PDB file of C-alpha atoms in Angstrom:
ATOM      1  CA  MET A   1       0.000   0.000   0.000  1.00 51.00           C
ATOM      2  CA  SER A   2       1.077   3.527  -0.618  1.00 56.00           C
ATOM      3  CA  ALA A   3       1.487   6.122   2.151  1.00 65.00           C
ATOM      4  CA  ASP A   4      -2.101   7.338   1.695  1.00 69.00           C
ATOM      5  CA  MET A   5      -3.375   3.739   2.235  1.00 75.00           C
ATOM      6  CA  THR A   6      -4.560   3.207  -1.339  1.00 74.00           C
ATOM      7  CA  PRO A   7      -3.693  -0.204  -2.715  1.00 74.00           C
ATOM      8  CA  GLU A   8      -1.011  -0.263  -5.359  1.00 70.00           C
ATOM      9  CA  PRO A   9      -2.035  -1.769  -8.673  1.00 71.00           C
ATOM     10  CA  ILE A  10      -1.205  -5.443  -8.961  1.00 70.00           C
ATOM     11  CA  GLY A  11      -0.111  -5.294 -12.588  1.00 66.00           C
ATOM     12  CA  PRO A  12      -0.352  -8.075 -15.119  1.00 70.00           C
ATOM     13  CA  ILE A  13      -1.015 -11.636 -13.940  1.00 73.00           C
ATOM     14  CA  VAL A  14       2.026 -13.521 -15.221  1.00 72.00           C
ATOM     15  CA  SER A  15       4.197 -16.477 -14.266  1.00 72.00           C
ATOM     16  CA  SER A  16       7.498 -14.761 -15.082  1.00 76.00           C
ATOM     17  CA  ALA A  17       7.700 -11.069 -14.208  1.00 75.00           C
ATOM     18  CA  HIS A  18      11.130 -10.824 -15.819  1.00 77.00           C
ATOM     19  CA  LEU A  19       9.456 -11.547 -19.178  1.00 76.00           C
ATOM     20  CA  ALA A  20       6.572  -9.149 -18.555  1.00 73.00           C
ATOM     21  CA  ASP A  21       8.759  -6.072 -18.127  1.00 76.00           C
ATOM     22  CA  GLY A  22       9.712  -6.042 -21.809  1.00 77.00           C
ATOM     23  CA  ALA A  23       7.963  -4.550 -24.817  1.00 78.00           C
ATOM     24  CA  ALA A  24       4.827  -6.720 -24.599  1.00 82.00           C
ATOM     25  CA  PRO A  25       3.716  -7.374 -21.017  1.00 83.00           C
ATOM     26  CA  ALA A  26       0.243  -8.365 -22.232  1.00 86.00           C
ATOM     27  CA  LEU A  27       1.845 -11.211 -24.192  1.00 89.00           C
ATOM     28  CA  SER A  28       3.169 -12.580 -20.894  1.00 86.00           C
ATOM     29  CA  GLU A  29      -0.395 -12.524 -19.568  1.00 88.00           C
ATOM     30  CA  VAL A  30      -1.573 -14.476 -22.612  1.00 91.00           C
ATOM     31  CA  GLU A  31       1.284 -16.961 -22.199  1.00 91.00           C
ATOM     32  CA  PHE A  32       0.394 -17.541 -18.548  1.00 89.00           C
ATOM     33  CA  GLY A  33      -3.231 -18.049 -19.560  1.00 92.00           C
ATOM     34  CA  MET A  34      -2.131 -20.581 -22.196  1.00 94.00           C
ATOM     35  CA  ILE A  35       0.016 -22.424 -19.639  1.00 94.00           C
ATOM     36  CA  LEU A  36      -2.868 -22.680 -17.176  1.00 95.00           C
ATOM     37  CA  SER A  37      -5.392 -23.558 -19.886  1.00 96.00           C
ATOM     38  CA  GLY A  38      -3.105 -26.179 -21.407  1.00 97.00           C
ATOM     39  CA  HIS A  39      -2.568 -27.966 -18.104  1.00 98.00           C
ATOM     40  CA  ALA A  40      -6.254 -27.717 -17.164  1.00 98.00           C
ATOM     41  CA  PHE A  41      -7.264 -29.092 -20.569  1.00 98.00           C
ATOM     42  CA  GLU A  42      -4.872 -32.034 -20.221  1.00 98.00           C
ATOM     43  CA  ARG A  43      -6.233 -32.781 -16.729  1.00 98.00           C
ATOM     44  CA  TRP A  44      -9.764 -32.603 -18.112  1.00 98.00           C
ATOM     45  CA  MET A  45      -9.040 -35.018 -20.966  1.00 99.00           C
ATOM     46  CA  VAL A  46      -7.430 -37.584 -18.657  1.00 99.00           C
ATOM     47  CA  ARG A  47     -10.203 -37.376 -16.047  1.00 99.00           C
ATOM     48  CA  CYS A  48     -12.959 -37.487 -18.655  1.00 98.00           C
ATOM     49  CA  MET A  49     -11.470 -40.516 -20.425  1.00 99.00           C
ATOM     50  CA  THR A  50     -11.040 -42.245 -17.070  1.00 99.00           C
ATOM     51  CA  ALA A  51     -14.710 -41.587 -16.303  1.00 98.00           C
ATOM     52  CA  ALA A  52     -15.524 -42.882 -19.799  1.00 98.00           C
ATOM     53  CA  GLY A  53     -14.014 -46.223 -18.796  1.00 98.00           C
ATOM     54  CA  GLU A  54     -10.479 -45.951 -20.182  1.00 98.00           C
ATOM     55  CA  PRO A  55      -8.143 -45.103 -17.291  1.00 98.00           C
ATOM     56  CA  GLY A  56      -4.386 -44.830 -17.662  1.00 98.00           C
ATOM     57  CA  LEU A  57      -4.236 -42.840 -20.900  1.00 99.00           C
ATOM     58  CA  THR A  58      -2.171 -39.673 -21.213  1.00 98.00           C
ATOM     59  CA  ALA A  59      -3.472 -36.480 -22.778  1.00 98.00           C
ATOM     60  CA  THR A  60      -1.390 -37.196 -25.900  1.00 98.00           C
ATOM     61  CA  GLU A  61      -2.836 -40.697 -26.213  1.00 99.00           C
ATOM     62  CA  ILE A  62      -6.373 -39.350 -25.831  1.00 99.00           C
ATOM     63  CA  THR A  63      -5.731 -36.661 -28.432  1.00 99.00           C
ATOM     64  CA  VAL A  64      -4.359 -39.276 -30.843  1.00 99.00           C
ATOM     65  CA  LEU A  65      -7.405 -41.485 -30.197  1.00 99.00           C
ATOM     66  CA  HIS A  66      -9.787 -38.623 -31.010  1.00 98.00           C
ATOM     67  CA  SER A  67      -7.759 -37.740 -34.106  1.00 98.00           C
ATOM     68  CA  VAL A  68      -7.914 -41.320 -35.391  1.00 98.00           C
ATOM     69  CA  THR A  69     -11.672 -41.359 -34.692  1.00 98.00           C
ATOM     70  CA  HIS A  70     -12.180 -38.109 -36.652  1.00 97.00           C
ATOM     71  CA  ARG A  71     -14.331 -38.658 -39.750  1.00 95.00           C
ATOM     72  CA  GLY A  72     -14.251 -42.432 -39.250  1.00 92.00           C
ATOM     73  CA  LYS A  73     -11.463 -43.192 -41.697  1.00 94.00           C
ATOM     74  CA  PRO A  74      -7.970 -44.629 -41.072  1.00 97.00           C
ATOM     75  CA  LYS A  75      -5.091 -42.173 -40.779  1.00 97.00           C
ATOM     76  CA  ARG A  76      -1.402 -42.200 -41.606  1.00 96.00           C
ATOM     77  CA  LEU A  77       0.932 -41.564 -38.665  1.00 96.00           C
ATOM     78  CA  ALA A  78       2.416 -38.558 -40.477  1.00 96.00           C
ATOM     79  CA  ASP A  79      -1.052 -37.035 -40.915  1.00 97.00           C
ATOM     80  CA  VAL A  80      -1.916 -37.476 -37.237  1.00 98.00           C
ATOM     81  CA  CYS A  81       1.376 -35.776 -36.304  1.00 98.00           C
ATOM     82  CA  LEU A  82       0.768 -32.948 -38.776  1.00 97.00           C
ATOM     83  CA  VAL A  83      -2.805 -32.259 -37.680  1.00 97.00           C
ATOM     84  CA  LEU A  84      -1.885 -32.312 -33.988  1.00 97.00           C
ATOM     85  CA  GLY A  85       1.301 -30.284 -34.466  1.00 95.00           C
ATOM     86  CA  ILE A  86       3.498 -32.971 -32.907  1.00 97.00           C
ATOM     87  CA  GLU A  87       7.074 -32.896 -34.230  1.00 94.00           C
ATOM     88  CA  ASP A  88       8.337 -35.960 -32.392  1.00 96.00           C
ATOM     89  CA  THR A  89       6.762 -38.860 -34.275  1.00 96.00           C
ATOM     90  CA  HIS A  90       8.056 -41.242 -31.601  1.00 97.00           C
ATOM     91  CA  LEU A  91       5.517 -39.765 -29.157  1.00 97.00           C
ATOM     92  CA  VAL A  92       2.667 -40.620 -31.507  1.00 98.00           C
ATOM     93  CA  THR A  93       4.148 -44.023 -32.372  1.00 97.00           C
ATOM     94  CA  TYR A  94       4.284 -44.857 -28.663  1.00 98.00           C
ATOM     95  CA  ALA A  95       0.723 -43.561 -28.164  1.00 98.00           C
ATOM     96  CA  VAL A  96      -0.566 -45.676 -31.063  1.00 98.00           C
ATOM     97  CA  ARG A  97       1.215 -48.744 -29.690  1.00 98.00           C
ATOM     98  CA  LYS A  98      -0.408 -48.251 -26.273  1.00 98.00           C
ATOM     99  CA  LEU A  99      -3.839 -47.590 -27.807  1.00 99.00           C
ATOM    100  CA  GLU A 100      -3.441 -50.729 -29.911  1.00 98.00           C
ATOM    101  CA  GLN A 101      -2.528 -52.793 -26.831  1.00 98.00           C
ATOM    102  CA  LYS A 102      -5.706 -51.537 -25.154  1.00 98.00           C
ATOM    103  CA  GLY A 103      -7.731 -52.523 -28.236  1.00 99.00           C
ATOM    104  CA  LEU A 104      -8.778 -48.947 -29.035  1.00 99.00           C
ATOM    105  CA  VAL A 105      -7.045 -48.679 -32.421  1.00 99.00           C
ATOM    106  CA  SER A 106      -5.628 -51.107 -34.936  1.00 98.00           C
ATOM    107  CA  ARG A 107      -2.910 -50.780 -37.534  1.00 97.00           C
ATOM    108  CA  GLU A 108      -3.514 -51.993 -41.038  1.00 93.00           C
ATOM    109  CA  LYS A 109      -1.573 -52.077 -44.274  1.00 90.00           C
ATOM    110  CA  ALA A 110      -2.764 -50.171 -47.319  1.00 86.00           C
ATOM    111  CA  GLY A 111      -0.223 -50.825 -50.037  1.00 88.00           C
ATOM    112  CA  LYS A 112       3.122 -49.608 -48.714  1.00 88.00           C
ATOM    113  CA  GLU A 113       1.540 -47.531 -45.968  1.00 89.00           C
ATOM    114  CA  ARG A 114       0.429 -48.485 -42.490  1.00 92.00           C
ATOM    115  CA  LEU A 115      -2.765 -46.825 -41.393  1.00 97.00           C
ATOM    116  CA  ILE A 116      -4.197 -46.368 -37.922  1.00 98.00           C
ATOM    117  CA  ALA A 117      -7.891 -47.188 -37.601  1.00 98.00           C
ATOM    118  CA  ILE A 118     -10.368 -46.884 -34.756  1.00 98.00           C
ATOM    119  CA  THR A 119     -11.788 -50.118 -33.347  1.00 98.00           C
ATOM    120  CA  PRO A 120     -15.331 -50.614 -32.019  1.00 98.00           C
ATOM    121  CA  ALA A 121     -13.913 -50.347 -28.469  1.00 98.00           C
ATOM    122  CA  GLY A 122     -12.206 -47.080 -29.417  1.00 98.00           C
ATOM    123  CA  GLU A 123     -15.448 -45.762 -30.904  1.00 98.00           C
ATOM    124  CA  ARG A 124     -17.303 -46.630 -27.688  1.00 98.00           C
ATOM    125  CA  ALA A 125     -14.689 -44.860 -25.555  1.00 99.00           C
ATOM    126  CA  CYS A 126     -14.862 -41.733 -27.720  1.00 98.00           C
ATOM    127  CA  ARG A 127     -18.668 -41.798 -27.738  1.00 98.00           C
ATOM    128  CA  ARG A 128     -18.775 -42.065 -23.929  1.00 99.00           C
ATOM    129  CA  TYR A 129     -16.158 -39.276 -23.654  1.00 99.00           C
ATOM    130  CA  ARG A 130     -18.367 -37.115 -25.881  1.00 98.00           C
ATOM    131  CA  GLU A 131     -21.436 -37.812 -23.732  1.00 98.00           C
ATOM    132  CA  LEU A 132     -19.554 -36.853 -20.568  1.00 97.00           C
ATOM    133  CA  ARG A 133     -18.080 -33.790 -22.274  1.00 97.00           C
ATOM    134  CA  GLU A 134     -21.556 -32.594 -23.242  1.00 94.00           C
ATOM    135  CA  LYS A 135     -22.933 -33.129 -19.741  1.00 94.00           C
ATOM    136  CA  ILE A 136     -20.011 -31.910 -17.638  1.00 93.00           C
ATOM    137  CA  LEU A 137     -18.092 -29.386 -19.721  1.00 93.00           C
ATOM    138  CA  VAL A 138     -20.363 -27.967 -22.413  1.00 90.00           C
ATOM    139  CA  GLU A 139     -23.183 -27.129 -20.011  1.00 84.00           C
ATOM    140  CA  GLY A 140     -20.745 -25.273 -17.741  1.00 85.00           C
ATOM    141  CA  ILE A 141     -19.023 -23.444 -20.581  1.00 87.00           C
ATOM    142  CA  SER A 142     -22.379 -22.234 -21.894  1.00 84.00           C
ATOM    143  CA  GLU A 143     -22.800 -20.342 -18.611  1.00 86.00           C
ATOM    144  CA  LEU A 144     -19.902 -18.088 -19.658  1.00 89.00           C
ATOM    145  CA  GLY A 145     -22.249 -16.481 -22.158  1.00 90.00           C
ATOM    146  CA  LEU A 146     -19.862 -16.801 -25.097  1.00 89.00           C
ATOM    147  CA  SER A 147     -21.646 -17.102 -28.415  1.00 90.00           C
ATOM    148  CA  ALA A 148     -20.619 -19.728 -30.946  1.00 91.00           C
ATOM    149  CA  ASP A 149     -19.153 -16.922 -33.072  1.00 95.00           C
ATOM    150  CA  ARG A 150     -17.082 -15.622 -30.158  1.00 94.00           C
ATOM    151  CA  MET A 151     -15.808 -19.130 -29.349  1.00 94.00           C
ATOM    152  CA  SER A 152     -14.827 -19.558 -33.014  1.00 96.00           C
ATOM    153  CA  GLU A 153     -13.004 -16.224 -32.898  1.00 97.00           C
ATOM    154  CA  ILE A 154     -11.078 -17.309 -29.784  1.00 95.00           C
ATOM    155  CA  ALA A 155     -10.147 -20.568 -31.554  1.00 96.00           C
ATOM    156  CA  ARG A 156      -8.983 -18.614 -34.620  1.00 97.00           C
ATOM    157  CA  LEU A 157      -6.804 -16.352 -32.469  1.00 96.00           C
ATOM    158  CA  LEU A 158      -5.275 -19.346 -30.689  1.00 96.00           C
ATOM    159  CA  ARG A 159      -4.417 -20.918 -34.068  1.00 96.00           C
ATOM    160  CA  LEU A 160      -2.834 -17.634 -35.198  1.00 96.00           C
ATOM    161  CA  LEU A 161      -0.776 -17.468 -32.000  1.00 96.00           C
ATOM    162  CA  SER A 162       0.246 -21.077 -32.562  1.00 95.00           C
ATOM    163  CA  GLY A 163       1.575 -20.137 -35.995  1.00 95.00           C
ATOM    164  CA  HIS A 164       3.582 -17.241 -34.554  1.00 96.00           C
ATOM    165  CA  TYR A 165       5.080 -19.458 -31.857  1.00 96.00           C
ATOM    166  CA  ASP A 166       5.944 -22.122 -34.455  1.00 95.00           C
ATOM    167  CA  GLN A 167       7.712 -19.521 -36.601  1.00 96.00           C
ATOM    168  CA  ALA A 168       9.561 -18.148 -33.570  1.00 96.00           C
ATOM    169  CA  ALA A 169      10.592 -21.715 -32.648  1.00 96.00           C
ATOM    170  CA  ARG A 170      12.002 -22.265 -36.157  1.00 95.00           C
ATOM    171  CA  THR A 171      13.920 -19.006 -35.895  1.00 97.00           C
ATOM    172  CA  ALA A 172      15.271 -19.864 -32.438  1.00 96.00           C
ATOM    173  CA  ALA A 173      16.309 -23.328 -33.667  1.00 96.00           C
ATOM    174  CA  SER A 174      18.393 -21.739 -36.412  1.00 96.00           C
ATOM    175  CA  LEU A 175      20.371 -19.508 -34.036  1.00 96.00           C
TER     176      LEU A 175
END
């Protein structure tokens, strides 16, 4: 508090003040929000999939499972990695192996390529996850009062930020 007993402003809510005192303190606020949101989202995915009857999966494995389920057609490993923005293909290979061991996906040959396909057990897990997501998460999110258009705009901005961070990562890797 100052001498006249008025509270001093708190300033931006960040995880690293030494980064927030540069040219873009608001960016540090966004980064902290992304850190918190990312961890919360991963916790949500793991807890929801556990409640859906598939305990022991990591957030990456759940994301891969949903990606393979998308549009109901088999996927190439490279395409799953590309869509999810995962550089380290070994992470996805390991996830697919674990999902296959649990009977949630299968691998099949299509000419020279190996494709990853969803199994009936994987479809059931994703369907149950969706049901829980609708009941637990979607109903609560709707209370925020964000329109579908506003949610789409937030998603678009997050994708744009992702592109900027990817470009900055490429630049940093070349230094």
